[in-house]
GROMACS .gro file of C-alpha atoms in nm:
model
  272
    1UNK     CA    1   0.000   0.000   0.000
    2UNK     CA    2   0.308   0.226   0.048
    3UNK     CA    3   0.450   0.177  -0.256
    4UNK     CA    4   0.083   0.279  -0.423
    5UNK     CA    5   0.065   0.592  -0.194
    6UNK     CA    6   0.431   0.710  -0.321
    7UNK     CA    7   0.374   0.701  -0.647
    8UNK     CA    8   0.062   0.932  -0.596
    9UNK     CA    9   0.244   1.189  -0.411
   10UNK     CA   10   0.527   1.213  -0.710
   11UNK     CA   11   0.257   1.266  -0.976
   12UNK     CA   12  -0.011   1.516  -0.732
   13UNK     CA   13   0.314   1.722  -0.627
   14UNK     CA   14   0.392   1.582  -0.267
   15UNK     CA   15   0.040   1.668  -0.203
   16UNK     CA   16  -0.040   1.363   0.066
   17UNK     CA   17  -0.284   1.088  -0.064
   18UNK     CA   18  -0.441   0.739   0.037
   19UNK     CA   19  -0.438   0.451  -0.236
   20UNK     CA   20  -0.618   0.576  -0.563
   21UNK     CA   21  -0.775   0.843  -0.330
   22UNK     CA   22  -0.724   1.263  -0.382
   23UNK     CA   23  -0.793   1.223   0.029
   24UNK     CA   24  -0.508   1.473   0.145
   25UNK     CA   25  -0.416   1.496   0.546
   26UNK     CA   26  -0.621   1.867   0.543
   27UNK     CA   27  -0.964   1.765   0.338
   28UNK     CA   28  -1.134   2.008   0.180
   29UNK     CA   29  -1.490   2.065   0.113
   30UNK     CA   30  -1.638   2.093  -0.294
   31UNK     CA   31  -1.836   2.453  -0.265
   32UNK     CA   32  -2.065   2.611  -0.447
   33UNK     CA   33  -1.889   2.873  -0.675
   34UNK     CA   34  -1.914   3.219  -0.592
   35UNK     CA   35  -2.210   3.439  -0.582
   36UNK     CA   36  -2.065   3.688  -0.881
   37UNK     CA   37  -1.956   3.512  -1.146
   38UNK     CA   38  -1.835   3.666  -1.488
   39UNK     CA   39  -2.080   3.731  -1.692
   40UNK     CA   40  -1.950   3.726  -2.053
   41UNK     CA   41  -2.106   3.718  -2.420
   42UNK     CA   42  -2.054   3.405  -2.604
   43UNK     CA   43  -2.145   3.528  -2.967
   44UNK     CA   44  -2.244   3.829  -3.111
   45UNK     CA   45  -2.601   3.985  -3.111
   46UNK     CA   46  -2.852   3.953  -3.291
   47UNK     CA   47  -2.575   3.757  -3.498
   48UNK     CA   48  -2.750   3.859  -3.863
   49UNK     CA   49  -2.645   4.217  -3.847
   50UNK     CA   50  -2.349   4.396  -3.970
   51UNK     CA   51  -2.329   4.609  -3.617
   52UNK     CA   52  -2.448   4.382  -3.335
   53UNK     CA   53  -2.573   4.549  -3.018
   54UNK     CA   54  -2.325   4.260  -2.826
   55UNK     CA   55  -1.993   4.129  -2.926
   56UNK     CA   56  -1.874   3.825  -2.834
   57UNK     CA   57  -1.655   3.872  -2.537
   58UNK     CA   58  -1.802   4.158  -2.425
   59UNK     CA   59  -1.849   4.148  -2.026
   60UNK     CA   60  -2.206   4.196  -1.917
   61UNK     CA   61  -2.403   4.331  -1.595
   62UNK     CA   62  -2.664   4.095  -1.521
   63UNK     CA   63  -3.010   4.280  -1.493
   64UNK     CA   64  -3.323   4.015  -1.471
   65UNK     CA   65  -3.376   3.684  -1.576
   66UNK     CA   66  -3.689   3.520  -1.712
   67UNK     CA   67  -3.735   3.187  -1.854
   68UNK     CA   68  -3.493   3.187  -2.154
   69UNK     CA   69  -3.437   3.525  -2.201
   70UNK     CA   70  -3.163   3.798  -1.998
   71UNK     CA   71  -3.182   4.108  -1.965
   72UNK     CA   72  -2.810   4.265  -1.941
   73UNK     CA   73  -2.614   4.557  -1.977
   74UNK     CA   74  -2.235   4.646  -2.149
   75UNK     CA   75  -2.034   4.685  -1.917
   76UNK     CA   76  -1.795   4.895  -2.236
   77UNK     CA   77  -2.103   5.077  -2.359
   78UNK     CA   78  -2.345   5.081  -2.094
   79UNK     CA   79  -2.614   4.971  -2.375
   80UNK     CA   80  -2.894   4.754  -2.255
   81UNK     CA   81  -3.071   4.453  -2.409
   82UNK     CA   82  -3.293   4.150  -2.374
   83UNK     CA   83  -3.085   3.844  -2.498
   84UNK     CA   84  -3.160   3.481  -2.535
   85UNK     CA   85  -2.981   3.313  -2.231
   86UNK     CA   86  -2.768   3.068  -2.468
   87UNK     CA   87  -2.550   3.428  -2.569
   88UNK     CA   88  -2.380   3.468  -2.243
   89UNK     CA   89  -2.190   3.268  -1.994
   90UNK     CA   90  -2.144   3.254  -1.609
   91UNK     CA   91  -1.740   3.239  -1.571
   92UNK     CA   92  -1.612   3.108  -1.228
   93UNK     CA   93  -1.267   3.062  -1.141
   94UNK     CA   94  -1.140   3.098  -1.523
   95UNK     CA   95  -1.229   2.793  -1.629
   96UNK     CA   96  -1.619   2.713  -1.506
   97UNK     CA   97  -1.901   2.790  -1.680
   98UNK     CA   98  -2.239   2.783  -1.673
   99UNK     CA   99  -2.535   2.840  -1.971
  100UNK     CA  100  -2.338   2.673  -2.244
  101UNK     CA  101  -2.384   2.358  -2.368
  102UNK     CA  102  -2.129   2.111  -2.577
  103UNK     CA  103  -2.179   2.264  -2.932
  104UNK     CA  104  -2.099   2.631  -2.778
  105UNK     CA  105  -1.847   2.457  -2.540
  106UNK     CA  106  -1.690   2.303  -2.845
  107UNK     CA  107  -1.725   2.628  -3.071
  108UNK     CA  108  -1.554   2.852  -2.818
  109UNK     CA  109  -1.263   2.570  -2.755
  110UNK     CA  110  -1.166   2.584  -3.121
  111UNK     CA  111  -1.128   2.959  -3.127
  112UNK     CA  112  -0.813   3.046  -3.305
  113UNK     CA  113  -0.681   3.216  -2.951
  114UNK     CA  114  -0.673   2.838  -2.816
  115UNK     CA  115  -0.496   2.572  -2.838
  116UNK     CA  116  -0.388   2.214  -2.743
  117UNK     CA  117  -0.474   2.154  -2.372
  118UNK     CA  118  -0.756   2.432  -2.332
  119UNK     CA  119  -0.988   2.319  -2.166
  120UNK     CA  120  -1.382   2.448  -1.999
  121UNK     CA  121  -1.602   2.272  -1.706
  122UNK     CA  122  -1.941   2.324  -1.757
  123UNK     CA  123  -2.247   2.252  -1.528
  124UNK     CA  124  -2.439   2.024  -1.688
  125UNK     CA  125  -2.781   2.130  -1.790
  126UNK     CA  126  -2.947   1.806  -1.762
  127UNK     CA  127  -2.837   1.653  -1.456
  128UNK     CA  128  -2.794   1.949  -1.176
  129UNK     CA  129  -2.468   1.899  -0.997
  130UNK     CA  130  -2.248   1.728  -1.199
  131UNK     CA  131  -1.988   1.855  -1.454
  132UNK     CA  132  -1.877   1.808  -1.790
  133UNK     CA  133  -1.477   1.850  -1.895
  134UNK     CA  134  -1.412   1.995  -2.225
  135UNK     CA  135  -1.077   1.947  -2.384
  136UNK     CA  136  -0.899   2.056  -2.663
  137UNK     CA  137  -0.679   1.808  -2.838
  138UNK     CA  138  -0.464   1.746  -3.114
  139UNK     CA  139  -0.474   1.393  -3.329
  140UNK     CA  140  -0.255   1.529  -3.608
  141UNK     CA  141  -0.104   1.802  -3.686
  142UNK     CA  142  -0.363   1.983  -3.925
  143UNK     CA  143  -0.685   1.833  -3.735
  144UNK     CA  144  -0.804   1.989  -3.399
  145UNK     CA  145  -1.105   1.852  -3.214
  146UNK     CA  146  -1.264   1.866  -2.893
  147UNK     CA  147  -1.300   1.548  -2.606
  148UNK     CA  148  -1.566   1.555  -2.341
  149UNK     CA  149  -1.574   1.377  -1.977
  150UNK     CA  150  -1.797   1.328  -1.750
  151UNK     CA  151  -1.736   1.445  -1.391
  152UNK     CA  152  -1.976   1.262  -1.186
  153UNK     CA  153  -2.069   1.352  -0.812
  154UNK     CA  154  -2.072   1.119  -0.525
  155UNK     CA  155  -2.321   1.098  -0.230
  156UNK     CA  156  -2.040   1.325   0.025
  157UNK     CA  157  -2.015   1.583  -0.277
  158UNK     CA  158  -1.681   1.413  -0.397
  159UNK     CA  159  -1.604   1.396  -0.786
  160UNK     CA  160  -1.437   1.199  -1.025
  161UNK     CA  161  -1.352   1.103  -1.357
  162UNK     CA  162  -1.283   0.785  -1.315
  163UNK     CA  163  -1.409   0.604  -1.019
  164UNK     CA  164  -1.043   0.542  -0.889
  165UNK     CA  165  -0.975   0.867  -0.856
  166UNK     CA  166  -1.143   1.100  -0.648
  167UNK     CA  167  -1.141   1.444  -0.561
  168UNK     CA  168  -1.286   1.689  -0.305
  169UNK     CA  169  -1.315   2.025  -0.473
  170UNK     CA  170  -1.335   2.129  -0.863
  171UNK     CA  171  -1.027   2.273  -0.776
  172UNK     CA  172  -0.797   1.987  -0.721
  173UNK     CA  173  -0.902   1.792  -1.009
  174UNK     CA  174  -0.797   2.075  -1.221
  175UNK     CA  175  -0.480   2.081  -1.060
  176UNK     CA  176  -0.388   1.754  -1.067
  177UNK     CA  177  -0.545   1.712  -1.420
  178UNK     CA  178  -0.260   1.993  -1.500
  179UNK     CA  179   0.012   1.760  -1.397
  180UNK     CA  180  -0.107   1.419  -1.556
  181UNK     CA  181  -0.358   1.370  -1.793
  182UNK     CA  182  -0.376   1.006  -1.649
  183UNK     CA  183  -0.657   0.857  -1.970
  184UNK     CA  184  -0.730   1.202  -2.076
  185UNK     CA  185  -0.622   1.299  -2.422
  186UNK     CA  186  -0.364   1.547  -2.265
  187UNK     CA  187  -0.318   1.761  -1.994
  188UNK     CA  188  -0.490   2.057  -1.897
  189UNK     CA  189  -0.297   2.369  -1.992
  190UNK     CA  190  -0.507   2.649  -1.990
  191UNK     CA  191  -0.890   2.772  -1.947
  192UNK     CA  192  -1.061   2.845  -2.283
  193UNK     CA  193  -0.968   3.211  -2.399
  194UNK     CA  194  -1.291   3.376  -2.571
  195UNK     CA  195  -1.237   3.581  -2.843
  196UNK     CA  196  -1.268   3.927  -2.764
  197UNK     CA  197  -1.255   3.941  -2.351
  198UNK     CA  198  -1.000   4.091  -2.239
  199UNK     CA  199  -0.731   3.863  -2.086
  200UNK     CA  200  -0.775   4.060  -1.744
  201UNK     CA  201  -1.094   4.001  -1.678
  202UNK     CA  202  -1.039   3.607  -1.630
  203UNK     CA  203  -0.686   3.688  -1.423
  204UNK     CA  204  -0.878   3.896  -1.193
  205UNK     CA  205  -1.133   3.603  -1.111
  206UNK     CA  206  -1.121   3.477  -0.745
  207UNK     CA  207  -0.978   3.078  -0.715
  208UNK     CA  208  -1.259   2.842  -0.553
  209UNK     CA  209  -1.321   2.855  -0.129
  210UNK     CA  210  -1.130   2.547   0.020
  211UNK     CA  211  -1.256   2.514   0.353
  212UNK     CA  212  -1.014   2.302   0.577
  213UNK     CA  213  -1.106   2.011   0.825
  214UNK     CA  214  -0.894   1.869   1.067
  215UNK     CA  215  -0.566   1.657   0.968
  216UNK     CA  216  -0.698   1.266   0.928
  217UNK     CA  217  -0.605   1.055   1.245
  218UNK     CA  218  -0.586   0.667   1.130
  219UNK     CA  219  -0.512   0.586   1.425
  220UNK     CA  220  -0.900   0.693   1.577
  221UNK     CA  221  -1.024   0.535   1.248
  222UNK     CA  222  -1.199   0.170   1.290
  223UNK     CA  223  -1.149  -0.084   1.062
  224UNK     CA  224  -1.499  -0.137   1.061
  225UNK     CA  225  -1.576   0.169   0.928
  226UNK     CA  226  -1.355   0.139   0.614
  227UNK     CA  227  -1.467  -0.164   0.520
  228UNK     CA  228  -1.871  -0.150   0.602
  229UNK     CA  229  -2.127  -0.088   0.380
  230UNK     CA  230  -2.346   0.109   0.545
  231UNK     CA  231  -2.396   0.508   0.442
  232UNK     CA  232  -2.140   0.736   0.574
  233UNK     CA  233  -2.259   0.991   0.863
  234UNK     CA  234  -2.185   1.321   0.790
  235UNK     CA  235  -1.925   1.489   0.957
  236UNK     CA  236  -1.753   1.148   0.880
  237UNK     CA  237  -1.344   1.183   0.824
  238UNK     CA  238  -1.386   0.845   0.564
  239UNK     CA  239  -1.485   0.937   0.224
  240UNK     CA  240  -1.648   0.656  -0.041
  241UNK     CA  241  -1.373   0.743  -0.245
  242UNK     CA  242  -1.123   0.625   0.041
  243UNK     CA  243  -1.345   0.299   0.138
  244UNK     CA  244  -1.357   0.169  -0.281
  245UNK     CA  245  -0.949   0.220  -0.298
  246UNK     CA  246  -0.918   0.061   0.076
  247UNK     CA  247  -1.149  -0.230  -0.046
  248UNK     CA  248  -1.038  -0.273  -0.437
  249UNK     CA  249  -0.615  -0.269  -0.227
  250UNK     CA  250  -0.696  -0.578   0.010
  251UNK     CA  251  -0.882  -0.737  -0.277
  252UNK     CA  252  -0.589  -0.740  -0.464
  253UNK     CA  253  -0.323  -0.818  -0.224
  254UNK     CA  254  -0.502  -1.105  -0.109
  255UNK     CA  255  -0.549  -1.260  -0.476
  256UNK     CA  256  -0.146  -1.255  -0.526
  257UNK     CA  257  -0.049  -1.363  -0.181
  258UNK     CA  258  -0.270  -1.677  -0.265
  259UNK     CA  259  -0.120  -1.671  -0.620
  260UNK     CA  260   0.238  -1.632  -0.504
  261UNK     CA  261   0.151  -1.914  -0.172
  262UNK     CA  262   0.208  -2.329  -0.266
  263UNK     CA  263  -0.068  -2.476  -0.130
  264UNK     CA  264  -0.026  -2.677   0.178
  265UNK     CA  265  -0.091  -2.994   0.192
  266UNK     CA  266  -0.431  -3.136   0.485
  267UNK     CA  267  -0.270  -3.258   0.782
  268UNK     CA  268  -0.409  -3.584   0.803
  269UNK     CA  269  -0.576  -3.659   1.131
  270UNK     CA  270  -0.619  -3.971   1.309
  271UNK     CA  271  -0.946  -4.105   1.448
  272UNK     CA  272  -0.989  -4.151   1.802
   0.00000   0.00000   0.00000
């Protein structure tokens, strides 16, 4: 199990981990993102004329919402207008958006102003709380295209990728994401660049809220507890994340101890 844990703190940056587990000694808590995002235009509009009111780019002052339809104002020219809600974007830390689905996520990431490794995470539209990853990637050298993963959302609000790999916070499976691509087509590089904004307006965009818990104690954790199956409490320290690697570790130890073991021969007995 050592040997397991080592190799995840060389590749996550000496950031401490259990097997197959983004469980770090200070957890931290996935958050809502902030209450004022970015609001941004995605395309121009209306798109059919020669001078739209909107640019794409353009940063916006959210007025009203109804149904479909936003009501904003230019930030650059103070102009205001009703616009369908698919022409502008919520930006949170740089990189997540909300509004946009994967035709507009894939038409921004091919802008000319990006490139290999740019990358969006959108909230999905269909299934509230869970995320979609957006990637730019190259196959060849003249064709571009865009890959999409799922991030999924456990019960205690953790996410993943892939189930062997979990993460508390948006935030940390960016950033180790950044460092590996570990079965994605490539490593994150940067956030999608919209053609247009200026370049300051993402810099100046707050990171996520990590809220810290206390440092993990194994030594107050029960064995039990790991290995049961009943729902986790909770304030609990154990995450589901934690319990699959803990489980899917012993499961394989124990199947190459008995591979690597000569079986014994019965001790005969004798009757009385």
């Amino acid at each position: 199990m050592g040997s397991l844990v080592c190799k995840r703190k060389q590749i996550a940056n000496q950031t401490s981990l259990e097997v197959n587990t983004r469980h770090s000694q200070s957890d931290s808590v996935h958050l809502p993102v902030a209450n004022s995002p970015l609001i941004i235009a995605v395309s121009d509009f209306p798109s059919r004329y020669r001078e739209p009111v909107l640019r794409m780019g353009e940063q916006l002052n959210l007025l009203s919402e109804e149904g479909e339809w936003c009501q904003v104002k230019s930030v650059a020219t103070g102009k205001e207008c009703c616009v369908p809600s698919n022409n502008i974007a919520k930006i949170s830390h740089r990189w997540l958006y909300e509004g946009i689905d994967r035709a507009k996520a894939e038409e921004l990431l091919l802008l000319p102003a990006n490139q290999e490794g740019s990358f969006i995470i959108r909230k999905r539209q269909a299934k509230k709380g869970c995320y979609s990853l957006s990637i730019r990637c190259t196959n060849h050298e003249s064709w571009n295209c865009v890959k999409h993963y799922r991030i999924n959302c456990l019960e205690n609000n953790w996410l993943y990728i892939s189930p062997s790999l979990t993460f508390p916070s948006l935030h940390e499976l960016v950033d180790y994401y950044s460092e590996s691509s570990d079965g994605l087509c490539c490593c994150l590089k940067k956030p999608c660049f919209i053609q247009g904004a200026s370049s300051s307006l993402f810099h100046n965009l707050p990171k996520p809220v990590e809220v810290k818990r206390s440092a993990l104690n194994w030594q107050q954790i029960k064995s039990s507890d790991l290995l049961s199956e009943e729902p986790l409490i909770e304030d609990s320290p154990i995450s589901l994340g934690l319990r699959e690697a803990v489980t899917t570790y012993l499961y394989m130890t124990d199947d190459l101890s008995l591979q690597g073991t000569p079986k014994r021969k019965r001790r005969q007995t004798k009757d009385i």
